[in-house]
GROMACS .gro file of C-alpha atoms in nm:
model
  257
    1UNK     CA    1   6.452   9.991   9.155
    2UNK     CA    2   6.550   9.697   9.382
    3UNK     CA    3   6.764   9.729   9.689
    4UNK     CA    4   6.911   9.392   9.783
    5UNK     CA    5   7.127   9.523  10.072
    6UNK     CA    6   7.053   9.861  10.206
    7UNK     CA    7   7.327   9.909  10.453
    8UNK     CA    8   7.519  10.237  10.404
    9UNK     CA    9   7.844  10.123  10.336
   10UNK     CA   10   7.718   9.950  10.022
   11UNK     CA   11   7.942   9.658  10.044
   12UNK     CA   12   7.845   9.312   9.925
   13UNK     CA   13   7.782   9.042  10.152
   14UNK     CA   14   8.056   8.822  10.298
   15UNK     CA   15   7.994   8.513  10.092
   16UNK     CA   16   7.947   8.702   9.768
   17UNK     CA   17   8.293   8.855   9.835
   18UNK     CA   18   8.436   8.524   9.906
   19UNK     CA   19   8.293   8.377   9.580
   20UNK     CA   20   8.429   8.663   9.377
   21UNK     CA   21   8.768   8.623   9.522
   22UNK     CA   22   8.775   8.250   9.453
   23UNK     CA   23   8.651   8.289   9.106
   24UNK     CA   24   8.878   8.598   9.053
   25UNK     CA   25   9.196   8.380   9.156
   26UNK     CA   26   9.091   8.059   8.970
   27UNK     CA   27   9.036   8.246   8.630
   28UNK     CA   28   9.364   8.426   8.668
   29UNK     CA   29   9.559   8.104   8.737
   30UNK     CA   30   9.384   7.924   8.435
   31UNK     CA   31   9.479   8.212   8.228
   32UNK     CA   32   9.844   8.202   8.322
   33UNK     CA   33   9.859   7.826   8.312
   34UNK     CA   34   9.707   7.814   7.971
   35UNK     CA   35   9.857   8.112   7.796
   36UNK     CA   36  10.101   8.337   7.984
   37UNK     CA   37  10.352   8.082   8.119
   38UNK     CA   38  10.372   7.880   7.792
   39UNK     CA   39  10.391   8.202   7.573
   40UNK     CA   40  10.663   8.336   7.772
   41UNK     CA   41  10.860   8.040   7.803
   42UNK     CA   42  10.827   7.988   7.427
   43UNK     CA   43  10.949   8.351   7.341
   44UNK     CA   44  11.257   8.335   7.612
   45UNK     CA   45  11.363   8.008   7.457
   46UNK     CA   46  11.344   8.120   7.086
   47UNK     CA   47  11.459   8.477   7.137
   48UNK     CA   48  11.660   8.505   7.458
   49UNK     CA   49  11.690   8.836   7.631
   50UNK     CA   50  11.521   9.012   7.328
   51UNK     CA   51  11.195   8.850   7.467
   52UNK     CA   52  11.224   9.031   7.787
   53UNK     CA   53  11.007   9.335   7.642
   54UNK     CA   54  10.721   9.094   7.524
   55UNK     CA   55  10.401   9.154   7.718
   56UNK     CA   56  10.373   8.765   7.771
   57UNK     CA   57  10.720   8.792   7.944
   58UNK     CA   58  10.638   9.118   8.138
   59UNK     CA   59  10.315   8.954   8.277
   60UNK     CA   60  10.489   8.649   8.376
   61UNK     CA   61  10.552   8.620   8.752
   62UNK     CA   62  10.392   8.523   9.065
   63UNK     CA   63  10.365   8.876   9.191
   64UNK     CA   64  10.212   8.988   8.871
   65UNK     CA   65   9.936   8.713   8.876
   66UNK     CA   66   9.861   8.785   9.238
   67UNK     CA   67   9.841   9.160   9.140
   68UNK     CA   68   9.589   9.093   8.857
   69UNK     CA   69   9.368   8.858   9.081
   70UNK     CA   70   9.348   9.135   9.341
   71UNK     CA   71   9.273   9.381   9.067
   72UNK     CA   72   8.977   9.185   8.943
   73UNK     CA   73   8.851   9.168   9.313
   74UNK     CA   74   8.907   9.543   9.384
   75UNK     CA   75   8.730   9.644   9.058
   76UNK     CA   76   8.435   9.429   9.154
   77UNK     CA   77   8.388   9.584   9.502
   78UNK     CA   78   8.396   9.922   9.336
   79UNK     CA   79   8.179   9.830   9.044
   80UNK     CA   80   7.917   9.710   9.293
   81UNK     CA   81   7.919  10.003   9.476
   82UNK     CA   82   7.901  10.232   9.171
   83UNK     CA   83   7.599   9.992   9.058
   84UNK     CA   84   7.421  10.046   9.386
   85UNK     CA   85   7.452  10.417   9.366
   86UNK     CA   86   7.328  10.446   9.027
   87UNK     CA   87   7.041  10.181   9.067
   88UNK     CA   88   6.933  10.371   9.377
   89UNK     CA   89   6.991  10.738   9.244
   90UNK     CA   90   6.629  10.822   9.217
   91UNK     CA   91   6.560  10.737   9.606
   92UNK     CA   92   6.828  11.002   9.732
   93UNK     CA   93   6.619  11.298   9.607
   94UNK     CA   94   6.287  11.143   9.682
   95UNK     CA   95   5.984  11.284   9.884
   96UNK     CA   96   5.903  10.989  10.089
   97UNK     CA   97   5.596  11.177  10.240
   98UNK     CA   98   5.472  11.290   9.889
   99UNK     CA   99   5.123  11.181   9.970
  100UNK     CA  100   5.088  11.412  10.278
  101UNK     CA  101   4.967  11.742  10.195
  102UNK     CA  102   5.236  12.002  10.285
  103UNK     CA  103   4.952  12.272  10.341
  104UNK     CA  104   4.853  12.043  10.650
  105UNK     CA  105   5.042  11.984  10.984
  106UNK     CA  106   5.227  11.652  10.947
  107UNK     CA  107   5.100  11.361  11.150
  108UNK     CA  108   5.443  11.285  11.300
  109UNK     CA  109   5.339  10.951  11.423
  110UNK     CA  110   5.172  10.838  11.127
  111UNK     CA  111   5.479  10.955  10.918
  112UNK     CA  112   5.736  10.795  11.149
  113UNK     CA  113   5.536  10.468  11.153
  114UNK     CA  114   5.519  10.467  10.771
  115UNK     CA  115   5.889  10.511  10.706
  116UNK     CA  116   6.003  10.272  10.981
  117UNK     CA  117   5.779   9.999  10.837
  118UNK     CA  118   5.932  10.027  10.500
  119UNK     CA  119   6.181   9.752  10.415
  120UNK     CA  120   6.411   9.994  10.289
  121UNK     CA  121   6.439  10.191  10.620
  122UNK     CA  122   6.807  10.131  10.638
  123UNK     CA  123   6.868  10.309  10.323
  124UNK     CA  124   7.091  10.609  10.396
  125UNK     CA  125   6.854  10.834  10.256
  126UNK     CA  126   6.523  10.690  10.445
  127UNK     CA  127   6.725  10.662  10.760
  128UNK     CA  128   6.798  11.047  10.755
  129UNK     CA  129   6.439  11.116  10.734
  130UNK     CA  130   6.359  10.868  11.013
  131UNK     CA  131   6.637  11.032  11.224
  132UNK     CA  132   6.499  11.374  11.155
  133UNK     CA  133   6.155  11.313  11.234
  134UNK     CA  134   6.229  11.144  11.563
  135UNK     CA  135   6.442  11.425  11.672
  136UNK     CA  136   6.124  11.663  11.567
  137UNK     CA  137   5.884  11.421  11.754
  138UNK     CA  138   6.081  11.474  12.073
  139UNK     CA  139   6.173  11.834  12.057
  140UNK     CA  140   5.891  11.992  11.847
  141UNK     CA  141   6.181  12.224  11.727
  142UNK     CA  142   6.237  12.249  11.341
  143UNK     CA  143   6.581  12.367  11.380
  144UNK     CA  144   6.664  12.071  11.616
  145UNK     CA  145   6.535  11.844  11.310
  146UNK     CA  146   6.760  12.040  11.084
  147UNK     CA  147   7.062  11.972  11.307
  148UNK     CA  148   6.969  11.609  11.282
  149UNK     CA  149   6.981  11.616  10.907
  150UNK     CA  150   7.318  11.747  10.915
  151UNK     CA  151   7.434  11.481  11.188
  152UNK     CA  152   7.276  11.201  10.982
  153UNK     CA  153   7.434  11.292  10.667
  154UNK     CA  154   7.776  11.312  10.837
  155UNK     CA  155   7.712  10.966  10.969
  156UNK     CA  156   7.627  10.845  10.610
  157UNK     CA  157   7.937  11.006  10.470
  158UNK     CA  158   8.157  10.851  10.769
  159UNK     CA  159   7.987  10.511  10.694
  160UNK     CA  160   8.068  10.510  10.305
  161UNK     CA  161   8.431  10.607  10.404
  162UNK     CA  162   8.461  10.313  10.618
  163UNK     CA  163   8.292  10.101  10.367
  164UNK     CA  164   8.594  10.178  10.123
  165UNK     CA  165   8.859  10.068  10.360
  166UNK     CA  166   8.894   9.715  10.185
  167UNK     CA  167   8.928   9.881   9.851
  168UNK     CA  168   9.195  10.120   9.982
  169UNK     CA  169   9.364   9.817  10.131
  170UNK     CA  170   9.396   9.653   9.803
  171UNK     CA  171   9.500   9.954   9.599
  172UNK     CA  172   9.774   9.990   9.860
  173UNK     CA  173   9.877   9.632   9.874
  174UNK     CA  174   9.891   9.585   9.491
  175UNK     CA  175  10.200   9.811   9.454
  176UNK     CA  176  10.350   9.648   9.762
  177UNK     CA  177  10.318   9.305   9.605
  178UNK     CA  178  10.485   9.465   9.290
  179UNK     CA  179  10.794   9.568   9.511
  180UNK     CA  180  10.807   9.240   9.689
  181UNK     CA  181  10.856   9.093   9.328
  182UNK     CA  182  11.131   9.363   9.278
  183UNK     CA  183  11.319   9.254   9.588
  184UNK     CA  184  11.276   8.886   9.507
  185UNK     CA  185  11.406   8.959   9.150
  186UNK     CA  186  11.702   9.159   9.262
  187UNK     CA  187  11.791   8.883   9.513
  188UNK     CA  188  11.781   8.589   9.240
  189UNK     CA  189  12.013   8.823   9.028
  190UNK     CA  190  12.268   8.879   9.303
  191UNK     CA  191  12.259   8.496   9.361
  192UNK     CA  192  12.353   8.448   8.982
  193UNK     CA  193  12.643   8.704   9.016
  194UNK     CA  194  12.927   8.437   8.995
  195UNK     CA  195  12.769   8.305   8.653
  196UNK     CA  196  12.742   8.657   8.532
  197UNK     CA  197  13.136   8.700   8.600
  198UNK     CA  198  13.195   8.396   8.413
  199UNK     CA  199  13.017   8.541   8.096
  200UNK     CA  200  12.670   8.400   8.136
  201UNK     CA  201  12.453   8.678   8.214
  202UNK     CA  202  12.118   8.549   8.091
  203UNK     CA  203  12.018   8.430   8.442
  204UNK     CA  204  12.083   8.764   8.578
  205UNK     CA  205  11.907   8.929   8.301
  206UNK     CA  206  11.587   8.732   8.343
  207UNK     CA  207  11.597   8.778   8.731
  208UNK     CA  208  11.635   9.162   8.680
  209UNK     CA  209  11.358   9.157   8.419
  210UNK     CA  210  11.140   8.996   8.680
  211UNK     CA  211  11.220   9.256   8.941
  212UNK     CA  212  11.143   9.561   8.709
  213UNK     CA  213  10.827   9.390   8.549
  214UNK     CA  214  10.637   9.317   8.870
  215UNK     CA  215  10.684   9.684   8.977
  216UNK     CA  216  10.567   9.789   8.640
  217UNK     CA  217  10.260   9.583   8.647
  218UNK     CA  218  10.162   9.664   8.971
  219UNK     CA  219  10.199  10.023   8.938
  220UNK     CA  220   9.996  10.044   8.623
  221UNK     CA  221   9.709   9.817   8.782
  222UNK     CA  222   9.734  10.097   9.095
  223UNK     CA  223   9.689  10.388   8.849
  224UNK     CA  224   9.380  10.233   8.682
  225UNK     CA  225   9.223  10.143   9.039
  226UNK     CA  226   9.278  10.480   9.165
  227UNK     CA  227   9.105  10.637   8.865
  228UNK     CA  228   8.801  10.393   8.929
  229UNK     CA  229   8.825  10.499   9.298
  230UNK     CA  230   8.790  10.857   9.182
  231UNK     CA  231   8.475  10.798   9.019
  232UNK     CA  232   8.351  10.597   9.317
  233UNK     CA  233   8.411  10.885   9.550
  234UNK     CA  234   8.254  11.140   9.324
  235UNK     CA  235   7.932  10.937   9.307
  236UNK     CA  236   7.938  10.887   9.678
  237UNK     CA  237   8.000  11.257   9.734
  238UNK     CA  238   7.696  11.326   9.495
  239UNK     CA  239   7.469  11.095   9.681
  240UNK     CA  240   7.532  11.268  10.038
  241UNK     CA  241   7.461  11.617   9.878
  242UNK     CA  242   7.134  11.457   9.732
  243UNK     CA  243   7.032  11.328  10.048
  244UNK     CA  244   7.084  11.649  10.235
  245UNK     CA  245   6.924  11.844   9.957
  246UNK     CA  246   6.609  11.636   9.953
  247UNK     CA  247   6.593  11.652  10.330
  248UNK     CA  248   6.621  12.029  10.323
  249UNK     CA  249   6.370  12.079  10.039
  250UNK     CA  250   6.130  11.825  10.114
  251UNK     CA  251   6.126  11.702  10.466
  252UNK     CA  252   6.168  12.043  10.637
  253UNK     CA  253   5.884  12.177  10.425
  254UNK     CA  254   5.641  11.923  10.591
  255UNK     CA  255   5.765  11.995  10.947
  256UNK     CA  256   5.721  12.368  10.890
  257UNK     CA  257   5.327  12.353  10.880
   0.00000   0.00000   0.00000
């Protein structure tokens, strides 16, 4: 197990995030320029309004392109967090003082020094142990140490929630962009009302298709991301419970002696 970024929010670094954003938008732009737009234009020219139900035509649009780009970024952020949770799963229920005999009184200073010198000391599980032992060192009271566990676990949970703010923003922003496409499409359709009254409804139909397609794509993406977000939240809740259970089972048994 290798912990590259021990912060409790479990977010990738700023540089990595920026690179992922750039790659996502570039790949989607290439995909649209090379496949989506040419295929959509070919279908519309060949089939007219019948082609509006085609997948390529539904995907064709600036708003749809941006939504797909943001979807890739959002999936990366959530996948990174889930990978971290799975990769570090063993550490959350680990007894960090397993080499200390539970039948002997715990050398608090030695244990604290050992944990604080670890390069993983900012990992949520290890940070909870350190906080609890520090409280016990100052108070010599096991109940106060137990209270420190609850406080530290609540802090970990708050950091995880705070770390998901960008993901929640993207999940909110994607359907909003879809509605922007709807407003833009309806505006374009109204601008061609005179042509429609004259008998040419092709322009209005295409604009209305853009309006509804952008919302359709955005909402489908949002549903997918919400499901992945549900999986992420379940994993994070399980991690918090494992940290609390490990402290109550292993750490307090060391302190009771």
